mmCIF file of C-alpha atoms in Angstrom:
data_model
loop_
_atom_site.group_PDB
_atom_site.id
_atom_site.type_symbol
_atom_site.label_atom_id
_atom_site.label_comp_id
_atom_site.label_asym_id
_atom_site.label_seq_id
_atom_site.Cartn_x
_atom_site.Cartn_y
_atom_site.Cartn_z
ATOM 1 C CA MET H 12 11.062 17.557 -12.994
ATOM 2 C CA SER H 13 11.884 17.386 -9.365
ATOM 3 C CA PRO H 14 15.519 18.563 -8.268
ATOM 4 C CA ALA H 15 17.762 15.762 -8.971
ATOM 5 C CA ALA H 16 19.446 13.910 -6.171
ATOM 6 C CA PRO H 17 23.075 15.205 -6.067
ATOM 7 C CA ALA H 18 25.375 13.029 -8.695
ATOM 8 C CA GLY H 19 25.949 9.586 -7.567
ATOM 9 C CA GLY H 20 24.219 11.033 -3.716
ATOM 10 C CA PRO H 21 21.257 9.017 -2.633
ATOM 11 C CA THR H 22 17.293 10.190 -3.291
ATOM 12 C CA ARG H 23 16.548 12.971 -0.201
ATOM 13 C CA VAL H 24 13.473 12.426 1.037
ATOM 14 C CA ALA H 25 11.166 14.255 3.761
ATOM 15 C CA LEU H 26 8.236 13.010 5.688
ATOM 16 C CA ILE H 27 4.942 14.825 6.156
ATOM 17 C CA GLY H 28 3.154 13.603 9.285
ATOM 18 C CA ALA H 29 4.867 12.455 12.434
ATOM 19 C CA GLY H 30 1.921 10.274 13.311
ATOM 20 C CA ASP H 31 2.325 6.739 14.568
ATOM 21 C CA ILE H 32 3.073 5.026 11.451
ATOM 22 C CA ALA H 33 6.152 7.557 10.962
ATOM 23 C CA GLY H 34 8.190 5.430 13.352
ATOM 24 C CA GLU H 35 7.610 2.381 11.223
ATOM 25 C CA TYR H 36 8.974 4.164 7.759
ATOM 26 C CA LEU H 37 11.792 6.095 9.503
ATOM 27 C CA THR H 38 12.990 2.701 10.767
ATOM 28 C CA THR H 39 12.919 0.665 7.801
ATOM 29 C CA LEU H 40 14.396 4.019 5.683
ATOM 30 C CA ALA H 41 17.514 4.494 7.604
ATOM 31 C CA GLY H 42 18.330 1.366 6.624
ATOM 32 C CA PHE H 43 18.180 2.041 2.894
ATOM 33 C CA PRO H 44 22.030 3.762 1.253
ATOM 34 C CA ASP H 45 20.082 4.694 -1.543
ATOM 35 C CA LEU H 46 17.520 7.075 0.345
ATOM 36 C CA ALA H 47 18.222 9.691 2.882
ATOM 37 C CA VAL H 48 15.865 11.248 4.988
ATOM 38 C CA THR H 49 16.200 15.195 5.098
ATOM 39 C CA ALA H 50 12.892 16.581 7.101
ATOM 40 C CA VAL H 51 10.334 15.391 9.026
ATOM 41 C CA ALA H 52 6.784 17.863 8.955
ATOM 42 C CA ASP H 53 3.388 18.067 10.500
ATOM 43 C CA LEU H 54 1.021 20.591 11.503
ATOM 44 C CA LEU H 55 2.393 20.125 14.832
ATOM 45 C CA PRO H 56 5.761 21.241 14.590
ATOM 46 C CA GLU H 57 6.786 19.586 17.941
ATOM 47 C CA ARG H 58 5.385 16.605 16.856
ATOM 48 C CA ALA H 59 7.506 17.032 13.705
ATOM 49 C CA ARG H 60 10.726 17.450 16.171
ATOM 50 C CA ALA H 61 10.214 14.820 18.459
ATOM 51 C CA ARG H 62 10.149 12.326 15.590
ATOM 52 C CA ALA H 63 13.242 14.215 13.813
ATOM 53 C CA GLU H 64 15.206 14.236 17.280
ATOM 54 C CA GLU H 65 13.959 10.700 17.632
ATOM 55 C CA PHE H 66 15.749 9.320 14.483
ATOM 56 C CA GLY H 67 18.456 11.914 14.126
ATOM 57 C CA VAL H 68 16.763 13.649 11.412
ATOM 58 C CA PRO H 69 18.197 17.252 10.549
ATOM 59 C CA VAL H 70 15.109 19.203 9.669
ATOM 60 C CA TRP H 71 11.931 19.615 10.994
ATOM 61 C CA GLY H 72 9.039 22.045 10.657
ATOM 62 C CA SER H 73 5.891 22.182 8.841
ATOM 63 C CA PRO H 74 4.740 20.888 5.501
ATOM 64 C CA GLN H 75 4.830 24.425 3.947
ATOM 65 C CA GLU H 76 8.227 24.687 5.428
ATOM 66 C CA VAL H 77 9.661 21.509 4.234
ATOM 67 C CA LEU H 78 8.048 21.723 0.627
ATOM 68 C CA ARG H 79 10.120 24.896 -0.096
ATOM 69 C CA ARG H 80 13.699 23.018 0.932
ATOM 70 C CA ASP H 81 15.764 21.799 -2.108
ATOM 71 C CA ASP H 82 17.096 19.040 -0.223
ATOM 72 C CA VAL H 83 14.383 17.141 -0.849
ATOM 73 C CA ASP H 84 13.555 14.977 -4.139
ATOM 74 C CA LEU H 85 10.668 12.764 -2.524
ATOM 75 C CA VAL H 86 7.999 13.374 -0.196
ATOM 76 C CA VAL H 87 6.366 10.684 1.924
ATOM 77 C CA ASN H 88 2.690 11.284 2.507
ATOM 78 C CA LEU H 89 1.538 10.096 5.920
ATOM 79 C CA THR H 90 -1.117 12.325 6.780
ATOM 80 C CA VAL H 91 -4.597 11.214 7.803
ATOM 81 C CA PRO H 92 -6.971 9.995 4.549
ATOM 82 C CA ALA H 93 -8.908 13.391 4.364
ATOM 83 C CA ALA H 94 -5.294 15.025 3.908
ATOM 84 C CA HIS H 95 -4.187 12.672 1.017
ATOM 85 C CA THR H 96 -5.274 14.481 -1.845
ATOM 86 C CA GLU H 97 -4.246 18.568 -0.537
ATOM 87 C CA VAL H 98 -0.836 17.215 0.964
ATOM 88 C CA ALA H 99 0.117 15.252 -2.208
ATOM 89 C CA LEU H 100 -1.011 17.998 -4.424
ATOM 90 C CA ALA H 101 1.146 20.705 -2.770
ATOM 91 C CA ALA H 102 4.172 18.047 -3.018
ATOM 92 C CA ILE H 103 3.594 18.067 -6.645
ATOM 93 C CA GLU H 104 3.203 21.888 -7.389
ATOM 94 C CA ALA H 105 6.124 22.305 -5.161
ATOM 95 C CA GLY H 106 7.635 19.926 -7.718
ATOM 96 C CA LYS H 107 8.627 16.476 -5.899
ATOM 97 C CA HIS H 108 7.630 12.954 -6.249
ATOM 98 C CA VAL H 109 5.144 11.891 -3.857
ATOM 99 C CA TRP H 110 4.684 8.500 -1.966
ATOM 100 C CA SER H 111 1.256 8.072 -0.264
ATOM 101 C CA GLU H 112 -0.272 5.987 2.458
ATOM 102 C CA LYS H 113 -3.537 4.263 1.237
ATOM 103 C CA PRO H 114 -5.586 5.111 -0.271
ATOM 104 C CA LEU H 115 -4.402 7.315 -2.781
ATOM 105 C CA ALA H 116 -7.488 10.004 -2.961
ATOM 106 C CA LEU H 117 -10.981 9.777 -1.138
ATOM 107 C CA GLY H 118 -12.548 9.620 -4.416
ATOM 108 C CA ARG H 119 -11.826 9.101 -7.819
ATOM 109 C CA GLU H 120 -12.103 12.898 -9.187
ATOM 110 C CA SER H 121 -9.725 13.770 -6.654
ATOM 111 C CA ALA H 122 -6.982 11.051 -7.120
ATOM 112 C CA ARG H 123 -7.222 11.579 -10.804
ATOM 113 C CA ALA H 124 -6.255 15.533 -10.280
ATOM 114 C CA VAL H 125 -3.399 13.843 -8.173
ATOM 115 C CA LEU H 126 -2.134 11.358 -11.240
ATOM 116 C CA ASP H 127 -2.637 14.435 -13.569
ATOM 117 C CA ALA H 128 -0.708 16.860 -11.829
ATOM 118 C CA ALA H 129 1.958 15.052 -11.006
ATOM 119 C CA ALA H 130 1.822 14.036 -15.209
ATOM 120 C CA ALA H 131 1.609 17.817 -15.837
ATOM 121 C CA ARG H 132 4.736 18.327 -13.098
ATOM 122 C CA GLY H 133 6.906 15.391 -14.351
ATOM 123 C CA VAL H 134 6.956 13.951 -11.410
ATOM 124 C CA ALA H 135 6.150 10.199 -10.308
ATOM 125 C CA VAL H 136 3.334 8.916 -7.922
ATOM 126 C CA GLY H 137 3.741 5.895 -5.562
ATOM 127 C CA ASN H 138 1.365 4.585 -3.142
ATOM 128 C CA ALA H 139 1.005 2.273 -0.280
ATOM 129 C CA PRO H 140 0.588 -0.797 0.528
ATOM 130 C CA ASP H 141 4.022 -2.068 -0.031
ATOM 131 C CA THR H 142 3.636 -5.422 1.419
ATOM 132 C CA VAL H 143 3.093 -6.347 -2.244
ATOM 133 C CA LEU H 144 7.098 -5.542 -2.885
ATOM 134 C CA GLY H 145 8.115 -8.047 -0.032
ATOM 135 C CA PRO H 146 10.183 -11.508 -0.360
ATOM 136 C CA ALA H 147 6.460 -13.534 0.912
ATOM 137 C CA ILE H 148 4.093 -11.968 -1.820
ATOM 138 C CA GLN H 149 7.211 -11.596 -4.203
ATOM 139 C CA THR H 150 7.737 -15.503 -3.727
ATOM 140 C CA SER H 151 4.249 -15.802 -4.296
ATOM 141 C CA HIS H 152 4.228 -13.922 -7.713
ATOM 142 C CA ARG H 153 7.007 -15.034 -9.069
ATOM 143 C CA LEU H 154 5.936 -19.279 -8.473
ATOM 144 C CA LEU H 155 2.449 -18.179 -10.344
ATOM 145 C CA ALA H 156 4.034 -16.328 -13.329
ATOM 146 C CA ALA H 157 6.193 -19.582 -13.282
ATOM 147 C CA GLY H 158 2.829 -21.934 -13.830
ATOM 148 C CA ALA H 159 3.358 -23.606 -10.397
ATOM 149 C CA VAL H 160 -0.597 -24.239 -10.066
ATOM 150 C CA GLY H 161 -1.504 -23.592 -13.761
ATOM 151 C CA THR H 162 -4.456 -21.458 -14.986
ATOM 152 C CA PRO H 163 -5.810 -19.161 -11.853
ATOM 153 C CA GLN H 164 -9.578 -19.787 -11.998
ATOM 154 C CA THR H 165 -10.606 -18.985 -8.306
ATOM 155 C CA VAL H 166 -9.403 -16.553 -5.346
ATOM 156 C CA LEU H 167 -10.705 -16.888 -1.879
ATOM 157 C CA THR H 168 -9.264 -14.174 0.489
ATOM 158 C CA LEU H 169 -10.561 -13.396 3.977
ATOM 159 C CA MET H 170 -9.519 -10.977 6.645
ATOM 160 C CA GLN H 171 -11.374 -10.565 10.022
ATOM 161 C CA GLY H 172 -10.602 -9.441 13.470
ATOM 162 C CA PRO H 173 -12.697 -7.637 16.318
ATOM 163 C CA GLY H 174 -11.463 -3.922 14.991
ATOM 164 C CA PRO H 175 -8.816 -1.337 16.002
ATOM 165 C CA ASP H 176 -10.823 0.419 18.857
ATOM 166 C CA LEU H 177 -9.690 -2.193 21.103
ATOM 167 C CA TRP H 178 -6.034 -1.190 20.455
ATOM 168 C CA HIS H 179 -5.577 2.090 18.829
ATOM 169 C CA PRO H 180 -5.468 5.153 21.285
ATOM 170 C CA ARG H 181 -7.189 7.093 18.446
ATOM 171 C CA PRO H 182 -8.879 4.860 16.621
ATOM 172 C CA GLN H 183 -11.567 7.149 15.175
ATOM 173 C CA PHE H 184 -10.107 7.926 11.885
ATOM 174 C CA LEU H 185 -10.184 4.143 10.824
ATOM 175 C CA PHE H 186 -14.067 4.295 11.147
ATOM 176 C CA ALA H 187 -14.679 7.497 9.026
ATOM 177 C CA LYS H 188 -14.708 7.990 5.320
ATOM 178 C CA GLY H 189 -12.017 6.643 3.978
ATOM 179 C CA ALA H 190 -10.896 4.045 5.909
ATOM 180 C CA GLY H 191 -12.777 0.591 7.749
ATOM 181 C CA PRO H 192 -12.260 -2.663 7.074
ATOM 182 C CA LEU H 193 -12.488 -2.072 3.595
ATOM 183 C CA LEU H 194 -10.612 0.931 2.600
ATOM 184 C CA ASP H 195 -8.176 0.475 5.755
ATOM 185 C CA ILE H 196 -7.335 -3.064 5.210
ATOM 186 C CA GLY H 197 -8.945 -3.376 1.901
ATOM 187 C CA PRO H 198 -5.503 -2.100 -0.124
ATOM 188 C CA TYR H 199 -3.301 -5.103 1.422
ATOM 189 C CA TYR H 200 -5.842 -7.568 -0.365
ATOM 190 C CA VAL H 201 -6.725 -5.843 -3.803
ATOM 191 C CA THR H 202 -3.388 -4.433 -4.490
ATOM 192 C CA ALA H 203 -2.246 -7.997 -4.032
ATOM 193 C CA LEU H 204 -5.056 -9.627 -6.106
ATOM 194 C CA VAL H 205 -4.763 -6.711 -9.115
ATOM 195 C CA GLN H 206 -0.752 -7.479 -9.174
ATOM 196 C CA LEU H 207 -0.987 -11.392 -9.141
ATOM 197 C CA LEU H 208 -3.752 -12.020 -11.382
ATOM 198 C CA GLY H 209 -4.475 -8.207 -13.005
ATOM 199 C CA PRO H 210 -6.765 -5.703 -13.685
ATOM 200 C CA VAL H 211 -10.906 -6.250 -12.217
ATOM 201 C CA VAL H 212 -13.943 -5.548 -14.465
ATOM 202 C CA SER H 213 -17.048 -5.698 -12.031
ATOM 203 C CA VAL H 214 -17.743 -6.386 -8.268
ATOM 204 C CA SER H 215 -20.850 -7.364 -6.532
ATOM 205 C CA ALA H 216 -20.938 -6.673 -2.786
ATOM 206 C CA GLN H 217 -23.060 -6.205 0.602
ATOM 207 C CA GLY H 218 -22.014 -4.406 4.223
ATOM 208 C CA HIS H 219 -23.271 -4.783 7.435
ATOM 209 C CA THR H 220 -22.450 -2.288 10.276
ATOM 210 C CA ALA H 221 -22.678 -3.882 13.560
ATOM 211 C CA GLN H 222 -21.953 -1.216 16.083
ATOM 212 C CA ALA H 223 -22.987 2.251 15.391
ATOM 213 C CA VAL H 224 -20.849 3.343 18.187
ATOM 214 C CA ARG H 225 -17.550 2.142 19.374
ATOM 215 C CA THR H 226 -15.849 2.639 22.618
ATOM 216 C CA ILE H 227 -11.721 3.174 22.673
ATOM 217 C CA ALA H 228 -10.117 0.656 24.780
ATOM 218 C CA ALA H 229 -7.103 1.635 25.077
ATOM 219 C CA GLY H 230 -5.091 4.651 26.077
ATOM 220 C CA PRO H 231 -5.372 8.125 27.054
ATOM 221 C CA ASP H 232 -9.083 8.353 25.427
ATOM 222 C CA ALA H 233 -10.105 4.975 26.936
ATOM 223 C CA GLY H 234 -13.852 5.044 27.183
ATOM 224 C CA THR H 235 -14.857 7.630 24.607
ATOM 225 C CA ARG H 236 -17.155 6.531 22.434
ATOM 226 C CA PHE H 237 -17.156 7.963 18.745
ATOM 227 C CA PRO H 238 -19.844 6.969 15.902
ATOM 228 C CA VAL H 239 -18.978 4.549 12.907
ATOM 229 C CA GLU H 240 -19.434 6.293 9.462
ATOM 230 C CA VAL H 241 -18.852 3.362 6.991
ATOM 231 C CA PRO H 242 -19.323 -0.570 6.583
ATOM 232 C CA THR H 243 -17.314 -3.027 9.230
ATOM 233 C CA HIS H 244 -18.071 -6.042 7.454
ATOM 234 C CA VAL H 245 -17.928 -5.998 4.033
ATOM 235 C CA SER H 246 -18.467 -9.472 1.597
ATOM 236 C CA VAL H 247 -17.209 -9.244 -2.043
ATOM 237 C CA VAL H 248 -17.268 -11.357 -5.525
ATOM 238 C CA THR H 249 -14.744 -9.959 -7.950
ATOM 239 C CA THR H 250 -14.956 -10.863 -11.643
ATOM 240 C CA PHE H 251 -10.919 -10.110 -13.034
ATOM 241 C CA ALA H 252 -10.671 -9.016 -16.513
ATOM 242 C CA SER H 253 -8.391 -12.506 -17.088
ATOM 243 C CA GLY H 254 -11.852 -14.401 -15.793
ATOM 244 C CA VAL H 255 -10.646 -15.168 -12.523
ATOM 245 C CA VAL H 256 -13.525 -14.825 -10.018
ATOM 246 C CA GLY H 257 -12.549 -14.181 -6.454
ATOM 247 C CA THR H 258 -14.519 -13.904 -3.008
ATOM 248 C CA SER H 259 -13.567 -11.722 -0.204
ATOM 249 C CA VAL H 260 -14.373 -10.483 3.044
ATOM 250 C CA TYR H 261 -13.244 -7.832 5.445
ATOM 251 C CA SER H 262 -14.441 -7.325 8.936
ATOM 252 C CA PHE H 263 -14.370 -5.959 11.943
ATOM 253 C CA ASP H 264 -17.000 -7.393 13.570
ATOM 254 C CA SER H 265 -15.552 -10.731 14.640
ATOM 255 C CA ALA H 266 -14.126 -12.115 17.743
ATOM 256 C CA VAL H 267 -11.721 -14.265 15.727
ATOM 257 C CA ARG H 268 -9.061 -13.010 13.948
ATOM 258 C CA ARG H 269 -8.385 -14.908 11.121
ATOM 259 C CA GLN H 270 -6.638 -14.018 7.468
ATOM 260 C CA LEU H 271 -6.627 -15.951 4.304
ATOM 261 C CA PHE H 272 -5.219 -15.854 0.770
ATOM 262 C CA GLU H 273 -5.720 -18.323 -1.539
ATOM 263 C CA ILE H 274 -5.528 -19.013 -5.329
ATOM 264 C CA THR H 275 -6.561 -22.384 -6.948
ATOM 265 C CA GLY H 276 -5.952 -23.042 -10.604
ATOM 266 C CA SER H 277 -5.788 -25.820 -12.808
ATOM 267 C CA GLY H 278 -3.004 -27.452 -11.524
ATOM 268 C CA GLY H 279 -3.057 -26.709 -7.783
ATOM 269 C CA VAL H 280 -3.596 -23.914 -5.044
ATOM 270 C CA LEU H 281 -1.206 -21.098 -3.699
ATOM 271 C CA GLU H 282 -1.754 -19.830 0.106
ATOM 272 C CA VAL H 283 -0.140 -16.426 -0.168
ATOM 273 C CA PRO H 284 0.803 -14.842 2.850
ATOM 274 C CA VAL H 285 -0.491 -11.496 2.685
ATOM 275 C CA SER H 286 -0.127 -10.191 6.383
ATOM 276 C CA GLY H 287 3.439 -8.770 5.987
ATOM 277 C CA PHE H 288 6.505 -7.977 4.473
ATOM 278 C CA ASP H 289 7.812 -11.786 5.241
ATOM 279 C CA GLY H 290 6.503 -15.778 5.286
ATOM 280 C CA PRO H 291 6.224 -18.607 3.634
ATOM 281 C CA THR H 292 3.751 -19.212 0.771
ATOM 282 C CA ARG H 293 2.412 -23.086 0.509
ATOM 283 C CA LEU H 294 1.501 -24.848 -1.924
ATOM 284 C CA LEU H 295 -0.434 -27.887 -2.925
ATOM 285 C CA THR H 296 -0.324 -29.581 -6.537
ATOM 286 C CA SER H 297 -2.201 -33.226 -5.817
ATOM 287 C CA THR H 298 -5.864 -33.834 -5.827
ATOM 288 C CA GLU H 299 -5.302 -36.611 -3.650
ATOM 289 C CA ARG H 300 -7.179 -36.437 -0.371
ATOM 290 C CA ASP H 301 -5.088 -35.517 2.481
ATOM 291 C CA ALA H 302 -2.508 -34.767 -0.042
ATOM 292 C CA PRO H 303 0.383 -32.585 2.095
ATOM 293 C CA TRP H 304 0.638 -29.042 1.475
ATOM 294 C CA ARG H 305 4.557 -27.939 0.473
ATOM 295 C CA THR H 306 5.820 -24.686 2.174
ATOM 296 C CA VAL H 307 8.076 -22.659 -0.096
ATOM 297 C CA PRO H 308 10.479 -20.288 1.797
ATOM 298 C CA ALA H 309 10.134 -16.795 1.305
ATOM 299 C CA GLU H 310 13.190 -15.842 -1.058
ATOM 300 C CA GLY H 311 14.506 -12.314 -0.627
ATOM 301 C CA VAL H 312 16.338 -9.851 1.233
ATOM 302 C CA PRO H 313 13.903 -8.895 4.313
ATOM 303 C CA CYS H 314 12.674 -5.376 4.442
ATOM 304 C CA GLY H 315 9.755 -3.562 6.158
ATOM 305 C CA ARG H 316 7.143 -0.464 5.627
ATOM 306 C CA GLY H 317 8.689 1.856 3.201
ATOM 307 C CA VAL H 318 10.364 -0.386 0.778
ATOM 308 C CA GLY H 319 8.178 1.217 -1.966
ATOM 309 C CA VAL H 320 9.498 4.132 -1.448
ATOM 310 C CA LEU H 321 12.899 2.842 -2.081
ATOM 311 C CA GLU H 322 11.656 1.116 -5.015
ATOM 312 C CA MET H 323 10.092 3.791 -6.276
ATOM 313 C CA ALA H 324 13.174 5.809 -5.873
ATOM 314 C CA ARG H 325 15.153 3.461 -7.952
ATOM 315 C CA ALA H 326 12.649 2.727 -10.539
ATOM 316 C CA ILE H 327 12.712 7.285 -10.930
ATOM 317 C CA ARG H 328 16.113 6.963 -11.476
ATOM 318 C CA ALA H 329 16.517 4.189 -13.845
ATOM 319 C CA GLY H 330 13.399 5.870 -16.163
ATOM 320 C CA THR H 331 10.876 3.305 -15.326
ATOM 321 C CA ARG H 332 7.600 2.594 -13.645
ATOM 322 C CA PRO H 333 7.620 2.108 -10.116
ATOM 323 C CA ARG H 334 5.895 -1.194 -9.265
ATOM 324 C CA ALA H 335 3.446 0.329 -6.562
ATOM 325 C CA GLY H 336 3.187 3.175 -8.767
ATOM 326 C CA GLY H 337 -0.167 5.785 -9.059
ATOM 327 C CA GLU H 338 -1.950 4.022 -12.185
ATOM 328 C CA LEU H 339 -2.205 0.492 -9.737
ATOM 329 C CA ALA H 340 -3.046 2.906 -6.631
ATOM 330 C CA TYR H 341 -6.162 4.615 -8.781
ATOM 331 C CA HIS H 342 -7.630 0.999 -9.838
ATOM 332 C CA VAL H 343 -7.527 -0.546 -6.395
ATOM 333 C CA LEU H 344 -9.321 2.831 -5.176
ATOM 334 C CA ASP H 345 -11.685 2.204 -7.907
ATOM 335 C CA VAL H 346 -12.631 -0.977 -7.254
ATOM 336 C CA MET H 347 -12.894 -0.338 -3.332
ATOM 337 C CA LEU H 348 -15.510 2.721 -4.371
ATOM 338 C CA ALA H 349 -17.220 0.470 -6.405
ATOM 339 C CA VAL H 350 -17.668 -2.241 -3.698
ATOM 340 C CA GLU H 351 -18.882 0.417 -1.867
ATOM 341 C CA GLU H 352 -21.362 1.750 -4.605
ATOM 342 C CA SER H 353 -22.461 -2.026 -5.091
ATOM 343 C CA ILE H 354 -22.925 -2.118 -0.974
ATOM 344 C CA ALA H 355 -25.252 1.247 -1.826
ATOM 345 C CA ARG H 356 -27.055 -0.096 -4.945
ATOM 346 C CA ALA H 357 -27.316 -3.959 -3.753
ATOM 347 C CA ALA H 358 -26.578 -3.854 -7.556
ATOM 348 C CA PRO H 359 -22.978 -5.357 -9.216
ATOM 349 C CA VAL H 360 -20.747 -2.408 -10.308
ATOM 350 C CA ARG H 361 -18.602 -2.191 -12.930
ATOM 351 C CA VAL H 362 -14.681 -1.229 -12.689
ATOM 352 C CA GLU H 363 -13.858 1.365 -15.384
ATOM 353 C CA SER H 364 -10.141 1.505 -15.106
ATOM 354 C CA THR H 365 -7.586 -0.574 -15.263
ATOM 355 C CA ALA H 366 -3.803 -1.217 -14.312
ATOM 356 C CA PRO H 367 -0.906 -1.763 -15.917
ATOM 357 C CA ALA H 368 0.901 -5.121 -15.832
ATOM 358 C CA VAL H 369 3.800 -5.475 -12.652
ATOM 359 C CA PRO H 370 6.445 -7.892 -13.385
ATOM 360 C CA PRO H 371 7.986 -9.649 -10.046
ATOM 361 C CA ILE H 372 10.791 -8.011 -8.489
ATOM 362 C CA PRO H 373 14.032 -10.383 -9.411
ATOM 363 C CA PRO H 374 15.060 -12.824 -6.316
ATOM 364 C CA LEU H 375 18.295 -10.908 -5.618
ATOM 365 C CA TRP H 376 17.052 -7.488 -5.679
ATOM 366 C CA ASP H 377 17.908 -6.202 -2.529
ATOM 367 C CA PRO H 378 17.517 -2.819 -0.440
ATOM 368 C CA THR H 379 20.251 -2.809 1.818
ATOM 369 C CA THR H 380 22.936 -2.384 -1.321
ATOM 370 C CA ARG H 381 23.967 0.999 -2.649
ATOM 371 C CA THR H 382 22.371 1.430 -6.257
ATOM 372 C CA HIS H 383 22.400 5.472 -6.964
ATOM 373 C CA ASP H 384 26.326 5.462 -8.003
ATOM 374 C CA ALA H 385 25.762 2.705 -10.952
ATOM 375 C CA ILE H 386 22.722 3.707 -11.899
ATOM 376 C CA HIS H 387 23.821 7.449 -11.953
ATOM 377 C CA ASP H 388 27.006 6.397 -13.757
ATOM 378 C CA ALA H 389 24.431 4.182 -16.225
ATOM 379 C CA THR H 390 22.628 7.035 -17.233
ATOM 380 C CA GLU H 391 25.457 9.361 -17.648
ATOM 381 C CA GLN H 392 27.363 6.540 -19.847
ATOM 382 C CA SER H 393 24.343 6.238 -21.938
#
């Protein structure tokens, strides 16, 4: 097991990967008193140093240097998708819990290797996205669990837009294997689908690539052309173990930006705010023509990217399963790889893995309160 945090103290966190997303994590994690960021690492030491100085983190260095430190309990793996497995396995070997950005890995074998290594070492694995843990989707989750729309029957999800090559200064990795709209944006939707509706048993999909080569439109490399390695428009029909049937579109090929996540049940329709951590749920429970939707505000303390790290740290201390844990991440990856295989085979593909049921977060759960003293005291008394 990873070295325990000091008795009554916060869980000590190190970030590996000091790129664009690290700033979002560091901003959010600073507001959680149950966590303390003790180090930032990157293959480019100067980039790690810049992030550490920007956010007042006391230590910076290479990944190897940071993993050798005793004042790190949990590693946040913010490297590019192709490096997720290598970094996660190194952190696990060092006895650290690991939270990784999406996806868990690029393949089933490497993803399973991460989970098996963690189990053997006695450490926990968690995985983005953690938008599913925000007040927005959790409010929808509680409404669904309470039977607000009866028995779920179908679900429709849509994410389309022109693609990150229009705004990202280094978008090449978002069009490489392990990304594209399916593996970059898809995890937000598939993770929410599985959390709300349960595991997937089969998928049938088609894919299309509108442009074989794209051009960077912003930043210092504007005008640079690069190859597209994955489908940039994916359509999926999903069958869940519960019998729910879903239709999804993930696309970087549309000039129109549009998002939708709509669950239809035997007694109504639930519109889930999937695009972020906050936002209202919309509810329709009448079949009358032009019946009004009811807006249900998100209930819970606002949070941001990194709340999954906190929920994971609290779960580890309490001896419970993280809500965005490794088995859920493996199933989500398995579903998305099955989608890729369905596209390649032009045939339905069965999903062999499953995922544990995830209970909704109570509305009074507060990421901004200090709980580690209470958890430690309760553990000592049990």
